[in-house]
Amino acid sequence: MNERTLVLVKPDGVQRLLVGRILQRYEDRGLKIVGLKLVLINRDLAERHYAIHSERPFFRGLVDFISSAPLVAAVLEGPNAVAVVRAVNGATRPAEAAPGTIRGDFALETAQNLVHASDSIDTAAQELALWFTPAELFDYDRDVDRWVLAPED
Ligand code: CMP
């Protein structure tokens, strides 16, 4: 099933010059970039994005961090994109992230875990609407898809 999911390369990823290497991993897997932008978000968007964590003790730090410097927001499309992106990212806590994942290769701290990804199809739909307008998302064909994707029935 073709899905779309939101990925954020958080401020630590931008500051550590890892944007290209991180996006490369999703492209290497075959996922299609259908939306992409560099943004410095305000606290309002940060609080809405992380609303589910609003009662957690780390909420304020999370909002401070995500709104402190530019980040890269991307929408990735492909079969099972939500689960595939989470697997590419690795476990939220870098100490538990497998080698070969983004967090398992590049991160040490949960608060500086480089990437965010939608955790379900429903969350992905909400997050896409929060971060991207319809005009910022693109439907287009890639020649390589005949080698990456199974033929449609
Ligand atoms: P993310 O996928 O962006 O979603 C919520 C974020 O909260 C998570 O990645 C971590 O960066 C952060 N987070 C989760 N647990 C903690 C924690 N115990 N302390 C600090 N940050 C946390």
Tab-separated table of C-alpha atoms and ligand atoms in Angstrom:
chain	number	residue	atom	x	y	z
A	1	MET	CA	0.000	0.000	0.000
A	2	ASN	CA	1.427	3.384	-0.994
A	3	GLU	CA	1.696	5.658	2.040
A	4	ARG	CA	3.033	9.120	2.786
A	5	THR	CA	4.865	9.966	5.997
A	6	LEU	CA	6.492	13.032	7.537
A	7	VAL	CA	10.188	13.113	8.352
A	8	LEU	CA	11.964	15.924	10.157
A	9	VAL	CA	15.730	16.192	10.096
A	10	LYS	CA	15.808	18.052	13.387
A	11	PRO	CA	18.105	21.003	14.197
A	12	ASP	CA	20.855	18.663	15.414
A	13	GLY	CA	20.899	16.964	11.993
A	14	VAL	CA	21.191	20.287	10.179
A	15	GLN	CA	23.881	21.600	12.540
A	16	ARG	CA	25.886	18.385	12.252
A	17	LEU	CA	25.859	18.604	8.434
A	18	LEU	CA	23.977	15.318	8.171
A	19	VAL	CA	21.023	16.428	6.018
A	20	GLY	CA	22.373	14.964	2.791
A	21	ARG	CA	23.471	11.694	4.364
A	22	ILE	CA	20.159	11.248	6.161
A	23	LEU	CA	17.987	11.986	3.111
A	24	GLN	CA	20.250	9.686	1.086
A	25	ARG	CA	19.214	6.754	3.250
A	26	TYR	CA	15.527	7.199	2.438
A	27	GLU	CA	16.261	7.652	-1.263
A	28	ASP	CA	18.560	4.618	-1.257
A	29	ARG	CA	15.707	2.562	0.167
A	30	GLY	CA	13.563	3.573	-2.798
A	31	LEU	CA	11.249	6.044	-1.075
A	32	LYS	CA	10.146	9.036	-3.131
A	33	ILE	CA	10.552	12.606	-1.855
A	34	VAL	CA	7.207	14.321	-2.560
A	35	GLY	CA	7.760	17.371	-0.314
A	36	LEU	CA	10.913	19.043	1.035
A	37	LYS	CA	11.764	22.331	2.764
A	38	LEU	CA	14.100	24.028	5.237
A	39	VAL	CA	12.120	25.792	7.949
A	40	LEU	CA	12.598	27.596	11.243
A	41	ILE	CA	9.377	26.878	13.113
A	42	ASN	CA	7.727	28.984	15.801
A	43	ARG	CA	6.720	27.680	19.214
A	44	ASP	CA	3.079	27.415	18.183
A	45	LEU	CA	3.829	24.853	15.469
A	46	ALA	CA	6.319	23.092	17.751
A	47	GLU	CA	3.690	22.755	20.491
A	48	ARG	CA	1.077	21.503	18.037
A	49	HIS	CA	3.484	19.009	16.492
A	50	TYR	CA	4.422	17.599	19.892
A	51	ALA	CA	0.972	18.047	21.517
A	52	ILE	CA	0.822	14.346	22.397
A	53	HIS	CA	3.834	14.903	24.702
A	54	SER	CA	2.456	18.062	26.363
A	55	GLU	CA	2.232	16.471	29.824
A	56	ARG	CA	5.701	14.931	29.663
A	57	PRO	CA	8.504	16.474	31.750
A	58	PHE	CA	10.666	16.918	28.650
A	59	PHE	CA	7.974	18.783	26.672
A	60	ARG	CA	9.353	22.277	27.201
A	61	GLY	CA	12.863	21.194	26.239
A	62	LEU	CA	11.491	19.447	23.168
A	63	VAL	CA	9.676	22.587	22.010
A	64	ASP	CA	12.725	24.759	22.759
A	65	PHE	CA	14.975	22.438	20.794
A	66	ILE	CA	12.831	21.902	17.701
A	67	SER	CA	12.203	25.658	17.346
A	68	SER	CA	15.789	26.730	18.104
A	69	ALA	CA	17.283	26.489	14.597
A	70	PRO	CA	16.308	25.443	11.066
A	71	LEU	CA	15.202	21.908	10.356
A	72	VAL	CA	14.405	20.004	7.175
A	73	ALA	CA	10.863	18.734	6.730
A	74	ALA	CA	10.226	16.049	4.151
A	75	VAL	CA	7.320	13.948	2.982
A	76	LEU	CA	8.296	10.492	1.774
A	77	GLU	CA	6.105	8.182	-0.256
A	78	GLY	CA	6.218	4.473	-0.926
A	79	PRO	CA	4.806	1.102	0.011
A	80	ASN	CA	4.556	0.901	3.819
A	81	ALA	CA	6.417	4.210	4.066
A	82	VAL	CA	5.467	4.788	7.726
A	83	ALA	CA	7.006	1.525	8.938
A	84	VAL	CA	9.933	1.626	6.510
A	85	VAL	CA	10.987	5.117	7.607
A	86	ARG	CA	10.790	4.161	11.272
A	87	ALA	CA	12.989	1.158	10.572
A	88	VAL	CA	15.522	3.303	8.700
A	89	ASN	CA	15.542	5.754	11.645
A	90	GLY	CA	16.004	3.111	14.362
A	91	ALA	CA	14.735	3.131	17.936
A	92	THR	CA	13.855	6.480	19.547
A	93	ARG	CA	16.525	5.903	22.206
A	94	PRO	CA	19.809	5.803	20.307
A	95	ALA	CA	21.298	3.340	22.791
A	96	GLU	CA	18.661	0.862	21.607
A	97	ALA	CA	18.977	1.704	17.907
A	98	ALA	CA	20.557	-0.990	15.747
A	99	PRO	CA	23.753	-0.261	13.845
A	100	GLY	CA	22.861	0.564	10.254
A	101	THR	CA	19.992	2.801	11.322
A	102	ILE	CA	20.313	6.591	11.345
A	103	ARG	CA	20.163	6.820	15.122
A	104	GLY	CA	22.268	3.675	15.566
A	105	ASP	CA	24.992	5.163	13.411
A	106	PHE	CA	24.903	8.876	14.281
A	107	ALA	CA	23.171	9.545	17.633
A	108	LEU	CA	23.790	9.045	21.349
A	109	GLU	CA	21.046	11.004	23.144
A	110	THR	CA	17.241	10.651	23.019
A	111	ALA	CA	16.808	14.420	22.984
A	112	GLN	CA	19.279	14.719	20.087
A	113	ASN	CA	18.110	11.765	18.025
A	114	LEU	CA	18.373	13.614	14.688
A	115	VAL	CA	15.090	12.617	13.071
A	116	HIS	CA	11.389	12.525	13.716
A	117	ALA	CA	8.971	10.344	11.777
A	118	SER	CA	5.232	9.837	11.933
A	119	ASP	CA	4.393	6.814	14.087
A	120	SER	CA	1.220	5.641	12.300
A	121	ILE	CA	-0.779	6.236	9.136
A	122	ASP	CA	-3.270	8.380	11.071
A	123	THR	CA	-0.503	10.462	12.660
A	124	ALA	CA	1.135	10.847	9.265
A	125	ALA	CA	-2.041	12.351	7.800
A	126	GLN	CA	-2.290	14.831	10.694
A	127	GLU	CA	1.399	15.759	10.539
A	128	LEU	CA	1.382	16.227	6.766
A	129	ALA	CA	-1.500	18.677	7.111
A	130	LEU	CA	0.345	20.504	9.897
A	131	TRP	CA	3.616	20.907	7.994
A	132	PHE	CA	2.758	21.079	4.295
A	133	THR	CA	0.105	22.739	2.170
A	134	PRO	CA	-1.306	20.671	-0.715
A	135	ALA	CA	0.586	22.925	-3.160
A	136	GLU	CA	3.891	21.948	-1.502
A	137	LEU	CA	3.354	18.237	-2.212
A	138	PHE	CA	4.016	16.781	-5.643
A	139	ASP	CA	2.661	13.827	-7.583
A	140	TYR	CA	5.239	12.835	-10.165
A	141	ASP	CA	6.607	9.731	-11.828
A	142	ARG	CA	10.152	8.480	-11.516
A	143	ASP	CA	11.596	6.320	-14.269
A	144	VAL	CA	13.344	4.199	-11.640
A	145	ASP	CA	10.039	3.138	-10.118
A	146	ARG	CA	9.579	0.358	-12.663
A	147	TRP	CA	12.618	-1.232	-10.997
A	148	VAL	CA	11.709	-0.327	-7.395
A	149	LEU	CA	7.959	-0.907	-7.228
A	150	ALA	CA	5.909	-3.972	-8.055
A	151	PRO	CA	3.675	-3.451	-11.095
A	152	GLU	CA	0.181	-2.225	-10.310
A	153	ASP	CA	-2.582	-4.810	-10.762
B	1	CMP	P1	10.601	12.304	18.192
B	1	CMP	O1	10.421	11.144	17.287
B	1	CMP	O2	10.853	13.644	17.600
B	1	CMP	O3	9.267	12.398	19.096
B	1	CMP	C1	9.294	12.856	20.407
B	1	CMP	C2	10.645	13.219	20.845
B	1	CMP	O4	10.770	13.426	22.222
B	1	CMP	C3	11.586	12.082	20.559
B	1	CMP	O5	11.789	11.982	19.179
B	1	CMP	C4	12.780	12.468	21.381
B	1	CMP	O6	13.622	13.357	20.672
B	1	CMP	C5	12.138	13.210	22.528
B	1	CMP	N1	12.168	12.462	23.772
B	1	CMP	C6	11.528	11.314	24.027
B	1	CMP	N2	11.792	10.919	25.301
B	1	CMP	C7	12.607	11.858	25.828
B	1	CMP	C8	13.238	12.027	27.092
B	1	CMP	N3	13.057	11.130	28.064
B	1	CMP	N4	14.001	13.115	27.288
B	1	CMP	C9	14.162	14.005	26.294
B	1	CMP	N5	13.596	13.904	25.071
B	1	CMP	C10	12.839	12.839	24.852
